[in-house]
Protein backbone atom coordinates (compact mmCIF):
# COMPACT_ATOMS: atom_id res chain seq x y z
CA UNK A 1 0.00 0.00 0.00
CA UNK A 2 2.81 2.36 0.89
CA UNK A 3 4.55 1.59 -2.39
CA UNK A 4 1.31 2.26 -4.26
CA UNK A 5 0.78 5.60 -2.56
CA UNK A 6 4.40 6.55 -3.25
CA UNK A 7 3.94 5.57 -6.86
CA UNK A 8 0.81 7.71 -7.10
CA UNK A 9 2.69 10.63 -5.60
CA UNK A 10 5.54 10.22 -8.03
CA UNK A 11 3.27 9.80 -11.04
CA UNK A 12 1.35 12.92 -10.08
CA UNK A 13 4.62 14.86 -9.96
CA UNK A 14 5.20 13.56 -13.47
CA UNK A 15 1.84 15.05 -14.44
CA UNK A 16 -0.02 11.74 -14.61
CA UNK A 17 -3.19 11.04 -12.65
CA UNK A 18 -2.20 7.39 -12.26
CA UNK A 19 -0.34 4.60 -13.92
CA UNK A 20 -1.55 4.56 -17.55
CA UNK A 21 -3.34 1.35 -18.53
CA UNK A 22 -3.16 1.06 -22.30
CA UNK A 23 -5.54 -1.43 -23.93
CA UNK A 24 -2.82 -3.99 -24.65
CA UNK A 25 -3.98 -7.60 -24.41
CA UNK A 26 -4.80 -9.15 -27.77
CA UNK A 27 -5.27 -5.80 -29.43
CA UNK A 28 -2.34 -4.76 -31.57
CA UNK A 29 -0.52 -1.80 -30.13
CA UNK A 30 -0.78 1.42 -32.01
CA UNK A 31 2.38 2.12 -34.01
CA UNK A 32 4.49 5.01 -32.85
CA UNK A 33 4.26 7.74 -35.50
CA UNK A 34 7.60 8.20 -37.21
CA UNK A 35 7.58 11.95 -36.47
CA UNK A 36 7.40 11.19 -32.74
CA UNK A 37 10.27 8.72 -32.99
CA UNK A 38 12.35 11.36 -34.77
CA UNK A 39 11.61 13.92 -32.06
CA UNK A 40 12.43 11.40 -29.36
CA UNK A 41 15.76 10.43 -30.96
CA UNK A 42 16.66 14.07 -31.52
CA UNK A 43 16.05 14.91 -27.85
CA UNK A 44 18.15 11.90 -26.82
CA UNK A 45 21.07 12.97 -28.96
CA UNK A 46 20.95 16.59 -27.94
CA UNK A 47 23.36 17.85 -25.32
CA UNK A 48 21.65 18.83 -22.06
CA UNK A 49 22.95 22.40 -22.30
CA UNK A 50 21.52 23.06 -25.74
CA UNK A 51 18.13 21.49 -25.24
CA UNK A 52 15.09 23.31 -23.94
CA UNK A 53 12.65 20.58 -22.94
CA UNK A 54 9.80 23.08 -22.87
CA UNK A 55 9.95 24.14 -26.50
CA UNK A 56 8.93 21.95 -29.42
CA UNK A 57 11.16 23.27 -32.17
CA UNK A 58 9.50 21.04 -34.80
CA UNK A 59 6.32 23.05 -34.44
CA UNK A 60 7.85 26.29 -33.13
CA UNK A 61 5.71 26.42 -29.99
CA UNK A 62 6.18 26.17 -26.24
CA UNK A 63 5.30 22.79 -24.80
CA UNK A 64 6.67 19.71 -23.10
CA UNK A 65 3.97 17.22 -24.10
CA UNK A 66 3.28 16.04 -27.64
CA UNK A 67 0.31 13.73 -28.09
CA UNK A 68 -0.89 11.90 -31.15
CA UNK A 69 -4.56 11.83 -30.25
CA UNK A 70 -6.31 8.96 -32.00
CA UNK A 71 -9.39 9.44 -34.07
CA UNK A 72 -12.35 7.63 -32.49
CA UNK A 73 -14.87 8.58 -35.17
CA UNK A 74 -16.61 6.08 -37.37
CA UNK A 75 -17.24 5.75 -41.05
CA UNK A 76 -20.72 6.90 -42.02
CA UNK A 77 -22.29 5.74 -45.21
CA UNK A 78 -23.98 8.01 -47.72
CA UNK A 79 -27.56 7.32 -46.68
CA UNK A 80 -27.47 9.75 -43.79
CA UNK A 81 -26.05 12.61 -45.79
CA UNK A 82 -27.50 14.70 -48.55
CA UNK A 83 -24.81 13.43 -50.85
CA UNK A 84 -25.50 9.85 -51.90
CA UNK A 85 -22.16 9.27 -53.58
CA UNK A 86 -19.97 10.75 -50.89
CA UNK A 87 -18.04 8.95 -48.27
CA UNK A 88 -18.58 10.52 -44.90
CA UNK A 89 -16.36 9.92 -41.95
CA UNK A 90 -16.79 11.29 -38.47
CA UNK A 91 -13.63 12.40 -36.75
CA UNK A 92 -13.57 12.53 -32.98
CA UNK A 93 -10.58 13.39 -30.83
CA UNK A 94 -10.96 12.99 -27.11
CA UNK A 95 -9.38 16.14 -25.74
CA UNK A 96 -10.24 15.25 -22.15
CA UNK A 97 -6.95 13.31 -22.09
CA UNK A 98 -5.27 16.66 -21.48
CA UNK A 99 -5.11 17.57 -17.82
CA UNK A 100 -6.81 20.86 -16.83
CA UNK A 101 -3.44 22.38 -15.87
CA UNK A 102 -2.04 21.90 -19.36
CA UNK A 103 -1.95 24.85 -21.73
CA UNK A 104 -2.67 23.83 -25.29
CA UNK A 105 -0.15 25.42 -27.66
CA UNK A 106 -1.01 23.66 -30.89
CA UNK A 107 -3.49 21.17 -32.29
CA UNK A 108 -2.75 20.12 -35.81
CA UNK A 109 -5.00 17.79 -37.72
CA UNK A 110 -3.33 15.42 -40.10
CA UNK A 111 -5.34 13.33 -42.54
CA UNK A 112 -3.41 10.73 -44.49
CA UNK A 113 -4.70 9.07 -47.63
CA UNK A 114 -3.27 5.72 -48.67
CA UNK A 115 -4.63 4.67 -52.01
CA UNK A 116 -3.94 1.17 -53.24
CA UNK A 117 -5.65 0.61 -56.58
CA UNK A 118 -6.59 -3.05 -56.89
CA UNK A 119 -7.76 -2.87 -60.44
CA UNK A 120 -5.24 -2.28 -63.20
CA UNK A 121 -7.84 -0.19 -65.01
CA UNK A 122 -7.63 2.34 -62.21
CA UNK A 123 -3.90 2.65 -62.66
CA UNK A 124 -4.21 2.97 -66.42
CA UNK A 125 -6.71 5.76 -66.04
CA UNK A 126 -4.02 7.71 -64.20
CA UNK A 127 -4.26 9.47 -60.87
CA UNK A 128 -7.74 10.27 -59.68
CA UNK A 129 -8.74 13.02 -57.36
CA UNK A 130 -11.00 13.42 -54.39
CA UNK A 131 -12.83 16.48 -53.27
CA UNK A 132 -12.25 16.72 -49.54
CA UNK A 133 -14.51 18.80 -47.31
CA UNK A 134 -14.02 19.10 -43.61
CA UNK A 135 -16.78 20.38 -41.35
CA UNK A 136 -16.93 21.09 -37.65
CA UNK A 137 -20.08 19.84 -35.99
CA UNK A 138 -21.60 22.55 -33.86
CA UNK A 139 -24.32 20.56 -32.16
CA UNK A 140 -25.72 17.05 -32.05
CA UNK A 141 -28.18 16.23 -34.82
CA UNK A 142 -31.56 14.83 -33.91
CA UNK A 143 -32.77 11.83 -35.85
CA UNK A 144 -34.45 12.94 -39.04
CA UNK A 145 -32.97 16.43 -38.95
CA UNK A 146 -30.75 17.68 -41.72
CA UNK A 147 -27.17 17.11 -40.53
CA UNK A 148 -25.89 19.85 -42.86
CA UNK A 149 -27.59 22.48 -40.71
CA UNK A 150 -25.36 21.62 -37.75
CA UNK A 151 -22.07 21.88 -39.58
CA UNK A 152 -19.69 24.62 -40.56
CA UNK A 153 -17.24 24.16 -43.41
CA UNK A 154 -13.61 24.43 -42.31
CA UNK A 155 -11.77 23.27 -45.38
CA UNK A 156 -12.46 22.30 -48.95
CA UNK A 157 -9.80 21.11 -51.31
CA UNK A 158 -9.03 18.40 -53.78
CA UNK A 159 -6.48 15.66 -53.26
CA UNK A 160 -4.85 13.72 -56.08
CA UNK A 161 -4.94 10.04 -55.42
CA UNK A 162 -1.63 8.42 -56.17
CA UNK A 163 -0.09 5.19 -54.97
CA UNK A 164 2.18 7.30 -52.75
CA UNK A 165 0.49 8.44 -49.53
CA UNK A 166 -0.67 12.04 -49.48
CA UNK A 167 -1.85 14.12 -46.56
CA UNK A 168 -3.65 17.26 -45.49
CA UNK A 169 -2.74 19.20 -42.37
CA UNK A 170 -4.73 21.93 -40.71
CA UNK A 171 -4.31 24.04 -37.61
CA UNK A 172 -7.24 23.38 -35.28
CA UNK A 173 -5.84 24.88 -32.08
CA UNK A 174 -8.76 27.12 -31.13
CA UNK A 175 -11.34 24.48 -32.01
CA UNK A 176 -9.47 21.81 -30.04
CA UNK A 177 -9.30 24.20 -27.09
CA UNK A 178 -13.10 24.47 -27.15
CA UNK A 179 -13.33 20.65 -27.24
CA UNK A 180 -11.72 20.54 -23.79
CA UNK A 181 -14.89 21.88 -22.20
CA UNK A 182 -17.15 19.01 -21.15
CA UNK A 183 -20.03 18.37 -23.56
CA UNK A 184 -18.66 20.71 -26.24
CA UNK A 185 -16.93 18.19 -28.45
CA UNK A 186 -19.13 17.10 -31.35
CA UNK A 187 -16.15 16.34 -33.53
CA UNK A 188 -15.70 16.83 -37.24
CA UNK A 189 -17.12 15.35 -40.40
CA UNK A 190 -14.94 14.53 -43.36
CA UNK A 191 -16.71 14.28 -46.68
CA UNK A 192 -15.00 12.72 -49.68
CA UNK A 193 -16.31 12.91 -53.18
CA UNK A 194 -14.49 11.25 -56.07
CA UNK A 195 -13.77 13.78 -58.80
CA UNK A 196 -13.69 13.37 -62.56
CA UNK A 197 -15.81 10.27 -62.42
CA UNK A 198 -19.08 10.02 -64.23
CA UNK A 199 -21.76 10.19 -61.51
CA UNK A 200 -23.58 7.37 -63.34
CA UNK A 201 -20.69 5.08 -62.48
CA UNK A 202 -20.89 5.74 -58.78
CA UNK A 203 -22.88 3.54 -56.50
CA UNK A 204 -24.34 4.86 -53.29
CA UNK A 205 -22.76 3.78 -50.07
CA UNK A 206 -24.68 1.39 -47.90
CA UNK A 207 -25.55 1.86 -44.25
CA UNK A 208 -23.01 0.61 -41.78
CA UNK A 209 -19.27 0.72 -42.01
CA UNK A 210 -18.89 -1.36 -45.12
CA UNK A 211 -17.98 0.12 -48.42
CA UNK A 212 -19.71 -1.01 -51.60
CA UNK A 213 -17.96 -3.97 -53.11
CA UNK A 214 -17.66 -2.52 -56.56
CA UNK A 215 -17.24 1.21 -56.33
CA UNK A 216 -16.23 3.04 -59.44
CA UNK A 217 -13.11 4.06 -57.59
CA UNK A 218 -11.20 2.19 -54.96
CA UNK A 219 -11.36 4.54 -52.04
CA UNK A 220 -8.26 5.34 -50.05
CA UNK A 221 -7.59 4.28 -46.52
CA UNK A 222 -8.00 7.35 -44.36
CA UNK A 223 -6.01 7.87 -41.19
CA UNK A 224 -6.57 10.96 -39.11
CA UNK A 225 -4.70 12.06 -36.06
CA UNK A 226 -4.51 15.21 -34.05
CA UNK A 227 -1.08 16.30 -32.90
CA UNK A 228 -1.63 18.18 -29.65
CA UNK A 229 1.27 20.10 -28.11
CA UNK A 230 0.71 21.33 -24.58
CA UNK A 231 2.69 22.81 -21.74
CA UNK A 232 2.45 21.85 -18.11
CA UNK A 233 3.61 25.07 -16.40
CA UNK A 234 4.44 23.18 -13.21
CA UNK A 235 6.98 21.16 -15.12
CA UNK A 236 8.48 23.99 -17.11
CA UNK A 237 10.26 26.74 -15.30
CA UNK A 238 11.16 29.81 -17.29
CA UNK A 239 14.68 29.51 -18.65
CA UNK A 240 17.39 30.85 -16.37
CA UNK A 241 19.34 33.87 -17.50
CA UNK A 242 23.01 33.27 -17.96
CA UNK B 1 37.92 20.11 20.20
CA UNK B 2 35.46 18.66 17.70
CA UNK B 3 36.27 15.14 16.63
CA UNK B 4 36.43 14.82 12.88
CA UNK B 5 36.05 11.46 11.20
CA UNK B 6 38.59 11.07 8.44
CA UNK B 7 37.03 11.75 5.06
CA UNK B 8 38.41 9.56 2.34
CA UNK B 9 38.00 10.50 -1.32
CA UNK B 10 35.47 7.72 -1.73
CA UNK B 11 32.92 9.16 0.69
CA UNK B 12 32.99 12.81 -0.26
CA UNK B 13 29.93 14.26 -1.91
CA UNK B 14 29.71 13.34 -5.59
CA UNK B 15 27.37 11.93 -8.22
CA UNK B 16 27.11 8.14 -8.15
CA UNK B 17 25.94 5.99 -11.02
CA UNK B 18 22.39 4.71 -10.85
CA UNK B 19 20.61 3.14 -13.80
CA UNK B 20 16.84 3.05 -13.42
CA UNK B 21 15.25 0.27 -15.43
CA UNK B 22 11.51 0.86 -15.89
CA UNK B 23 11.01 -2.90 -15.69
CA UNK B 24 12.14 -2.79 -12.07
CA UNK B 25 9.20 -0.56 -11.20
CA UNK B 26 6.74 -2.44 -13.43
CA UNK B 27 6.28 0.41 -15.92
CA UNK B 28 7.37 -1.46 -19.03
CA UNK B 29 3.77 -2.03 -20.14
CA UNK B 30 3.11 1.65 -20.81
CA UNK B 31 6.51 3.22 -21.40
CA UNK B 32 7.63 2.68 -24.98
CA UNK B 33 11.05 4.28 -24.73
CA UNK B 34 13.53 4.54 -23.20
CA UNK B 35 13.66 1.24 -21.33
CA UNK B 36 15.54 2.99 -18.57
CA UNK B 37 17.93 5.85 -18.02
CA UNK B 38 21.05 6.82 -16.15
CA UNK B 39 19.44 8.72 -13.30
CA UNK B 40 22.42 8.86 -10.88
CA UNK B 41 22.22 10.18 -7.36
CA UNK B 42 24.23 12.29 -4.92
CA UNK B 43 25.91 10.74 -1.96
CA UNK B 44 28.78 11.57 0.36
CA UNK B 45 29.90 13.99 2.97
CA UNK B 46 30.51 17.69 2.84
CA UNK B 47 33.54 17.87 5.16
CA UNK B 48 35.25 20.89 6.69
CA UNK B 49 36.94 22.68 5.03
CA UNK B 50 34.86 22.57 1.86
CA UNK B 51 37.15 22.35 -1.11
CA UNK B 52 36.29 23.97 -4.41
CA UNK B 53 35.61 20.60 -5.99
CA UNK B 54 32.64 20.15 -3.66
CA UNK B 55 30.82 23.11 -5.22
CA UNK B 56 29.76 24.48 -1.85
CA UNK B 57 27.40 27.40 -1.58
CA UNK B 58 28.36 30.29 0.71
CA UNK B 59 25.74 28.97 3.07
CA UNK B 60 27.31 25.50 3.08
CA UNK B 61 30.76 26.96 3.78
CA UNK B 62 29.44 28.74 6.87
CA UNK B 63 27.41 25.70 7.93
CA UNK B 64 30.47 23.42 7.79
CA UNK B 65 32.33 25.99 9.86
CA UNK B 66 29.59 26.06 12.49
CA UNK B 67 29.30 22.26 12.33
CA UNK B 68 33.03 21.94 13.03
CA UNK B 69 32.52 24.05 16.17
CA UNK B 70 29.25 22.43 17.26
CA UNK B 71 28.88 19.03 15.59
CA UNK B 72 25.90 17.98 17.72
CA UNK B 73 23.85 21.14 17.29
CA UNK B 74 24.45 21.80 13.60
CA UNK B 75 24.51 19.09 10.95
CA UNK B 76 26.89 19.00 8.04
CA UNK B 77 25.52 20.47 4.83
CA UNK B 78 23.76 18.01 2.54
CA UNK B 79 25.08 16.56 -0.64
CA UNK B 80 22.50 17.48 -3.28
CA UNK B 81 22.09 17.66 -7.05
CA UNK B 82 23.28 21.02 -8.41
CA UNK B 83 22.95 20.28 -12.11
CA UNK B 84 20.25 18.11 -13.60
CA UNK B 85 19.30 17.41 -17.16
CA UNK B 86 16.05 16.39 -18.82
CA UNK B 87 14.92 13.14 -20.38
CA UNK B 88 12.19 12.40 -22.89
CA UNK B 89 9.71 9.58 -22.53
CA UNK B 90 7.46 7.99 -25.11
CA UNK B 91 4.45 6.23 -23.67
CA UNK B 92 0.88 5.07 -24.24
CA UNK B 93 -1.88 6.75 -22.25
CA UNK B 94 -5.17 5.17 -21.17
CA UNK B 95 -6.67 5.86 -24.61
CA UNK B 96 -3.75 4.24 -26.42
CA UNK B 97 -2.59 7.62 -27.67
CA UNK B 98 1.14 7.86 -28.13
CA UNK B 99 2.62 10.65 -26.01
CA UNK B 100 6.08 12.17 -26.05
CA UNK B 101 6.86 14.06 -22.92
CA UNK B 102 9.94 15.96 -21.85
CA UNK B 103 10.80 16.02 -18.17
CA UNK B 104 13.21 18.48 -16.65
CA UNK B 105 15.55 17.56 -13.81
CA UNK B 106 15.63 13.80 -14.24
CA UNK B 107 19.33 13.03 -14.60
CA UNK B 108 21.79 14.06 -11.89
CA UNK B 109 24.79 15.47 -13.71
CA UNK B 110 26.60 17.12 -10.83
CA UNK B 111 26.39 17.20 -7.05
CA UNK B 112 27.45 19.78 -4.52
CA UNK B 113 27.13 20.84 -0.93
Coordinates of C-alpha atoms in Angstrom, one line a residue:
Chain A
X1 CA 0.0 0.0 0.0
X2 CA 2.8 2.4 0.9
X3 CA 4.5 1.6 -2.4
X4 CA 1.3 2.3 -4.3
X5 CA 0.8 5.6 -2.6
X6 CA 4.4 6.6 -3.2
X7 CA 3.9 5.6 -6.9
X8 CA 0.8 7.7 -7.1
X9 CA 2.7 10.6 -5.6
X10 CA 5.5 10.2 -8.0
X11 CA 3.3 9.8 -11.0
X12 CA 1.4 12.9 -10.1
X13 CA 4.6 14.9 -10.0
X14 CA 5.2 13.6 -13.5
X15 CA 1.8 15.0 -14.4
X16 CA 0.0 11.7 -14.6
X17 CA -3.2 11.0 -12.7
X18 CA -2.2 7.4 -12.3
X19 CA -0.3 4.6 -13.9
X20 CA -1.5 4.6 -17.6
X21 CA -3.3 1.3 -18.5
X22 CA -3.2 1.1 -22.3
X23 CA -5.5 -1.4 -23.9
X24 CA -2.8 -4.0 -24.7
X25 CA -4.0 -7.6 -24.4
X26 CA -4.8 -9.2 -27.8
X27 CA -5.3 -5.8 -29.4
X28 CA -2.3 -4.8 -31.6
X29 CA -0.5 -1.8 -30.1
X30 CA -0.8 1.4 -32.0
X31 CA 2.4 2.1 -34.0
X32 CA 4.5 5.0 -32.8
X33 CA 4.3 7.7 -35.5
X34 CA 7.6 8.2 -37.2
X35 CA 7.6 11.9 -36.5
X36 CA 7.4 11.2 -32.7
X37 CA 10.3 8.7 -33.0
X38 CA 12.3 11.4 -34.8
X39 CA 11.6 13.9 -32.1
X40 CA 12.4 11.4 -29.4
X41 CA 15.8 10.4 -31.0
X42 CA 16.7 14.1 -31.5
X43 CA 16.0 14.9 -27.9
X44 CA 18.1 11.9 -26.8
X45 CA 21.1 13.0 -29.0
X46 CA 21.0 16.6 -27.9
X47 CA 23.4 17.9 -25.3
X48 CA 21.7 18.8 -22.1
X49 CA 23.0 22.4 -22.3
X50 CA 21.5 23.1 -25.7
X51 CA 18.1 21.5 -25.2
X52 CA 15.1 23.3 -23.9
X53 CA 12.7 20.6 -22.9
X54 CA 9.8 23.1 -22.9
X55 CA 9.9 24.1 -26.5
X56 CA 8.9 21.9 -29.4
X57 CA 11.2 23.3 -32.2
X58 CA 9.5 21.0 -34.8
X59 CA 6.3 23.0 -34.4
X60 CA 7.9 26.3 -33.1
X61 CA 5.7 26.4 -30.0
X62 CA 6.2 26.2 -26.2
X63 CA 5.3 22.8 -24.8
X64 CA 6.7 19.7 -23.1
X65 CA 4.0 17.2 -24.1
X66 CA 3.3 16.0 -27.6
X67 CA 0.3 13.7 -28.1
X68 CA -0.9 11.9 -31.2
X69 CA -4.6 11.8 -30.3
X70 CA -6.3 9.0 -32.0
X71 CA -9.4 9.4 -34.1
X72 CA -12.4 7.6 -32.5
X73 CA -14.9 8.6 -35.2
X74 CA -16.6 6.1 -37.4
X75 CA -17.2 5.7 -41.0
X76 CA -20.7 6.9 -42.0
X77 CA -22.3 5.7 -45.2
X78 CA -24.0 8.0 -47.7
X79 CA -27.6 7.3 -46.7
X80 CA -27.5 9.8 -43.8
X81 CA -26.1 12.6 -45.8
X82 CA -27.5 14.7 -48.5
X83 CA -24.8 13.4 -50.9
X84 CA -25.5 9.9 -51.9
X85 CA -22.2 9.3 -53.6
X86 CA -20.0 10.8 -50.9
X87 CA -18.0 9.0 -48.3
X88 CA -18.6 10.5 -44.9
X89 CA -16.4 9.9 -41.9
X90 CA -16.8 11.3 -38.5
X91 CA -13.6 12.4 -36.7
X92 CA -13.6 12.5 -33.0
X93 CA -10.6 13.4 -30.8
X94 CA -11.0 13.0 -27.1
X95 CA -9.4 16.1 -25.7
X96 CA -10.2 15.3 -22.1
X97 CA -7.0 13.3 -22.1
X98 CA -5.3 16.7 -21.5
X99 CA -5.1 17.6 -17.8
X100 CA -6.8 20.9 -16.8
X101 CA -3.4 22.4 -15.9
X102 CA -2.0 21.9 -19.4
X103 CA -1.9 24.9 -21.7
X104 CA -2.7 23.8 -25.3
X105 CA -0.1 25.4 -27.7
X106 CA -1.0 23.7 -30.9
X107 CA -3.5 21.2 -32.3
X108 CA -2.8 20.1 -35.8
X109 CA -5.0 17.8 -37.7
X110 CA -3.3 15.4 -40.1
X111 CA -5.3 13.3 -42.5
X112 CA -3.4 10.7 -44.5
X113 CA -4.7 9.1 -47.6
X114 CA -3.3 5.7 -48.7
X115 CA -4.6 4.7 -52.0
X116 CA -3.9 1.2 -53.2
X117 CA -5.7 0.6 -56.6
X118 CA -6.6 -3.0 -56.9
X119 CA -7.8 -2.9 -60.4
X120 CA -5.2 -2.3 -63.2
X121 CA -7.8 -0.2 -65.0
X122 CA -7.6 2.3 -62.2
X123 CA -3.9 2.7 -62.7
X124 CA -4.2 3.0 -66.4
X125 CA -6.7 5.8 -66.0
X126 CA -4.0 7.7 -64.2
X127 CA -4.3 9.5 -60.9
X128 CA -7.7 10.3 -59.7
X129 CA -8.7 13.0 -57.4
X130 CA -11.0 13.4 -54.4
X131 CA -12.8 16.5 -53.3
X132 CA -12.3 16.7 -49.5
X133 CA -14.5 18.8 -47.3
X134 CA -14.0 19.1 -43.6
X135 CA -16.8 20.4 -41.4
X136 CA -16.9 21.1 -37.6
X137 CA -20.1 19.8 -36.0
X138 CA -21.6 22.5 -33.9
X139 CA -24.3 20.6 -32.2
X140 CA -25.7 17.1 -32.1
X141 CA -28.2 16.2 -34.8
X142 CA -31.6 14.8 -33.9
X143 CA -32.8 11.8 -35.8
X144 CA -34.5 12.9 -39.0
X145 CA -33.0 16.4 -38.9
X146 CA -30.7 17.7 -41.7
X147 CA -27.2 17.1 -40.5
X148 CA -25.9 19.9 -42.9
X149 CA -27.6 22.5 -40.7
X150 CA -25.4 21.6 -37.7
X151 CA -22.1 21.9 -39.6
X152 CA -19.7 24.6 -40.6
X153 CA -17.2 24.2 -43.4
X154 CA -13.6 24.4 -42.3
X155 CA -11.8 23.3 -45.4
X156 CA -12.5 22.3 -49.0
X157 CA -9.8 21.1 -51.3
X158 CA -9.0 18.4 -53.8
X159 CA -6.5 15.7 -53.3
X160 CA -4.9 13.7 -56.1
X161 CA -4.9 10.0 -55.4
X162 CA -1.6 8.4 -56.2
X163 CA -0.1 5.2 -55.0
X164 CA 2.2 7.3 -52.8
X165 CA 0.5 8.4 -49.5
X166 CA -0.7 12.0 -49.5
X167 CA -1.8 14.1 -46.6
X168 CA -3.7 17.3 -45.5
X169 CA -2.7 19.2 -42.4
X170 CA -4.7 21.9 -40.7
X171 CA -4.3 24.0 -37.6
X172 CA -7.2 23.4 -35.3
X173 CA -5.8 24.9 -32.1
X174 CA -8.8 27.1 -31.1
X175 CA -11.3 24.5 -32.0
X176 CA -9.5 21.8 -30.0
X177 CA -9.3 24.2 -27.1
X178 CA -13.1 24.5 -27.2
X179 CA -13.3 20.7 -27.2
X180 CA -11.7 20.5 -23.8
X181 CA -14.9 21.9 -22.2
X182 CA -17.2 19.0 -21.2
X183 CA -20.0 18.4 -23.6
X184 CA -18.7 20.7 -26.2
X185 CA -16.9 18.2 -28.5
X186 CA -19.1 17.1 -31.3
X187 CA -16.1 16.3 -33.5
X188 CA -15.7 16.8 -37.2
X189 CA -17.1 15.4 -40.4
X190 CA -14.9 14.5 -43.4
X191 CA -16.7 14.3 -46.7
X192 CA -15.0 12.7 -49.7
X193 CA -16.3 12.9 -53.2
X194 CA -14.5 11.3 -56.1
X195 CA -13.8 13.8 -58.8
X196 CA -13.7 13.4 -62.6
X197 CA -15.8 10.3 -62.4
X198 CA -19.1 10.0 -64.2
X199 CA -21.8 10.2 -61.5
X200 CA -23.6 7.4 -63.3
X201 CA -20.7 5.1 -62.5
X202 CA -20.9 5.7 -58.8
X203 CA -22.9 3.5 -56.5
X204 CA -24.3 4.9 -53.3
X205 CA -22.8 3.8 -50.1
X206 CA -24.7 1.4 -47.9
X207 CA -25.6 1.9 -44.3
X208 CA -23.0 0.6 -41.8
X209 CA -19.3 0.7 -42.0
X210 CA -18.9 -1.4 -45.1
X211 CA -18.0 0.1 -48.4
X212 CA -19.7 -1.0 -51.6
X213 CA -18.0 -4.0 -53.1
X214 CA -17.7 -2.5 -56.6
X215 CA -17.2 1.2 -56.3
X216 CA -16.2 3.0 -59.4
X217 CA -13.1 4.1 -57.6
X218 CA -11.2 2.2 -55.0
X219 CA -11.4 4.5 -52.0
X220 CA -8.3 5.3 -50.0
X221 CA -7.6 4.3 -46.5
X222 CA -8.0 7.3 -44.4
X223 CA -6.0 7.9 -41.2
X224 CA -6.6 11.0 -39.1
X225 CA -4.7 12.1 -36.1
X226 CA -4.5 15.2 -34.0
X227 CA -1.1 16.3 -32.9
X228 CA -1.6 18.2 -29.7
X229 CA 1.3 20.1 -28.1
X230 CA 0.7 21.3 -24.6
X231 CA 2.7 22.8 -21.7
X232 CA 2.4 21.9 -18.1
X233 CA 3.6 25.1 -16.4
X234 CA 4.4 23.2 -13.2
X235 CA 7.0 21.2 -15.1
X236 CA 8.5 24.0 -17.1
X237 CA 10.3 26.7 -15.3
X238 CA 11.2 29.8 -17.3
X239 CA 14.7 29.5 -18.6
X240 CA 17.4 30.9 -16.4
X241 CA 19.3 33.9 -17.5
X242 CA 23.0 33.3 -18.0
Chain B
X1 CA 37.9 20.1 20.2
X2 CA 35.5 18.7 17.7
X3 CA 36.3 15.1 16.6
X4 CA 36.4 14.8 12.9
X5 CA 36.1 11.5 11.2
X6 CA 38.6 11.1 8.4
X7 CA 37.0 11.8 5.1
X8 CA 38.4 9.6 2.3
X9 CA 38.0 10.5 -1.3
X10 CA 35.5 7.7 -1.7
X11 CA 32.9 9.2 0.7
X12 CA 33.0 12.8 -0.3
X13 CA 29.9 14.3 -1.9
X14 CA 29.7 13.3 -5.6
X15 CA 27.4 11.9 -8.2
X16 CA 27.1 8.1 -8.2
X17 CA 25.9 6.0 -11.0
X18 CA 22.4 4.7 -10.8
X19 CA 20.6 3.1 -13.8
X20 CA 16.8 3.1 -13.4
X21 CA 15.2 0.3 -15.4
X22 CA 11.5 0.9 -15.9
X23 CA 11.0 -2.9 -15.7
X24 CA 12.1 -2.8 -12.1
X25 CA 9.2 -0.6 -11.2
X26 CA 6.7 -2.4 -13.4
X27 CA 6.3 0.4 -15.9
X28 CA 7.4 -1.5 -19.0
X29 CA 3.8 -2.0 -20.1
X30 CA 3.1 1.7 -20.8
X31 CA 6.5 3.2 -21.4
X32 CA 7.6 2.7 -25.0
X33 CA 11.1 4.3 -24.7
X34 CA 13.5 4.5 -23.2
X35 CA 13.7 1.2 -21.3
X36 CA 15.5 3.0 -18.6
X37 CA 17.9 5.8 -18.0
X38 CA 21.1 6.8 -16.2
X39 CA 19.4 8.7 -13.3
X40 CA 22.4 8.9 -10.9
X41 CA 22.2 10.2 -7.4
X42 CA 24.2 12.3 -4.9
X43 CA 25.9 10.7 -2.0
X44 CA 28.8 11.6 0.4
X45 CA 29.9 14.0 3.0
X46 CA 30.5 17.7 2.8
X47 CA 33.5 17.9 5.2
X48 CA 35.3 20.9 6.7
X49 CA 36.9 22.7 5.0
X50 CA 34.9 22.6 1.9
X51 CA 37.1 22.3 -1.1
X52 CA 36.3 24.0 -4.4
X53 CA 35.6 20.6 -6.0
X54 CA 32.6 20.2 -3.7
X55 CA 30.8 23.1 -5.2
X56 CA 29.8 24.5 -1.9
X57 CA 27.4 27.4 -1.6
X58 CA 28.4 30.3 0.7
X59 CA 25.7 29.0 3.1
X60 CA 27.3 25.5 3.1
X61 CA 30.8 27.0 3.8
X62 CA 29.4 28.7 6.9
X63 CA 27.4 25.7 7.9
X64 CA 30.5 23.4 7.8
X65 CA 32.3 26.0 9.9
X66 CA 29.6 26.1 12.5
X67 CA 29.3 22.3 12.3
X68 CA 33.0 21.9 13.0
X69 CA 32.5 24.1 16.2
X70 CA 29.2 22.4 17.3
X71 CA 28.9 19.0 15.6
X72 CA 25.9 18.0 17.7
X73 CA 23.9 21.1 17.3
X74 CA 24.5 21.8 13.6
X75 CA 24.5 19.1 10.9
X76 CA 26.9 19.0 8.0
X77 CA 25.5 20.5 4.8
X78 CA 23.8 18.0 2.5
X79 CA 25.1 16.6 -0.6
X80 CA 22.5 17.5 -3.3
X81 CA 22.1 17.7 -7.0
X82 CA 23.3 21.0 -8.4
X83 CA 23.0 20.3 -12.1
X84 CA 20.2 18.1 -13.6
X85 CA 19.3 17.4 -17.2
X86 CA 16.1 16.4 -18.8
X87 CA 14.9 13.1 -20.4
X88 CA 12.2 12.4 -22.9
X89 CA 9.7 9.6 -22.5
X90 CA 7.5 8.0 -25.1
X91 CA 4.4 6.2 -23.7
X92 CA 0.9 5.1 -24.2
X93 CA -1.9 6.8 -22.3
X94 CA -5.2 5.2 -21.2
X95 CA -6.7 5.9 -24.6
X96 CA -3.7 4.2 -26.4
X97 CA -2.6 7.6 -27.7
X98 CA 1.1 7.9 -28.1
X99 CA 2.6 10.6 -26.0
X100 CA 6.1 12.2 -26.1
X101 CA 6.9 14.1 -22.9
X102 CA 9.9 16.0 -21.9
X103 CA 10.8 16.0 -18.2
X104 CA 13.2 18.5 -16.6
X105 CA 15.5 17.6 -13.8
X106 CA 15.6 13.8 -14.2
X107 CA 19.3 13.0 -14.6
X108 CA 21.8 14.1 -11.9
X109 CA 24.8 15.5 -13.7
X110 CA 26.6 17.1 -10.8
X111 CA 26.4 17.2 -7.0
X112 CA 27.4 19.8 -4.5
X113 CA 27.1 20.8 -0.9

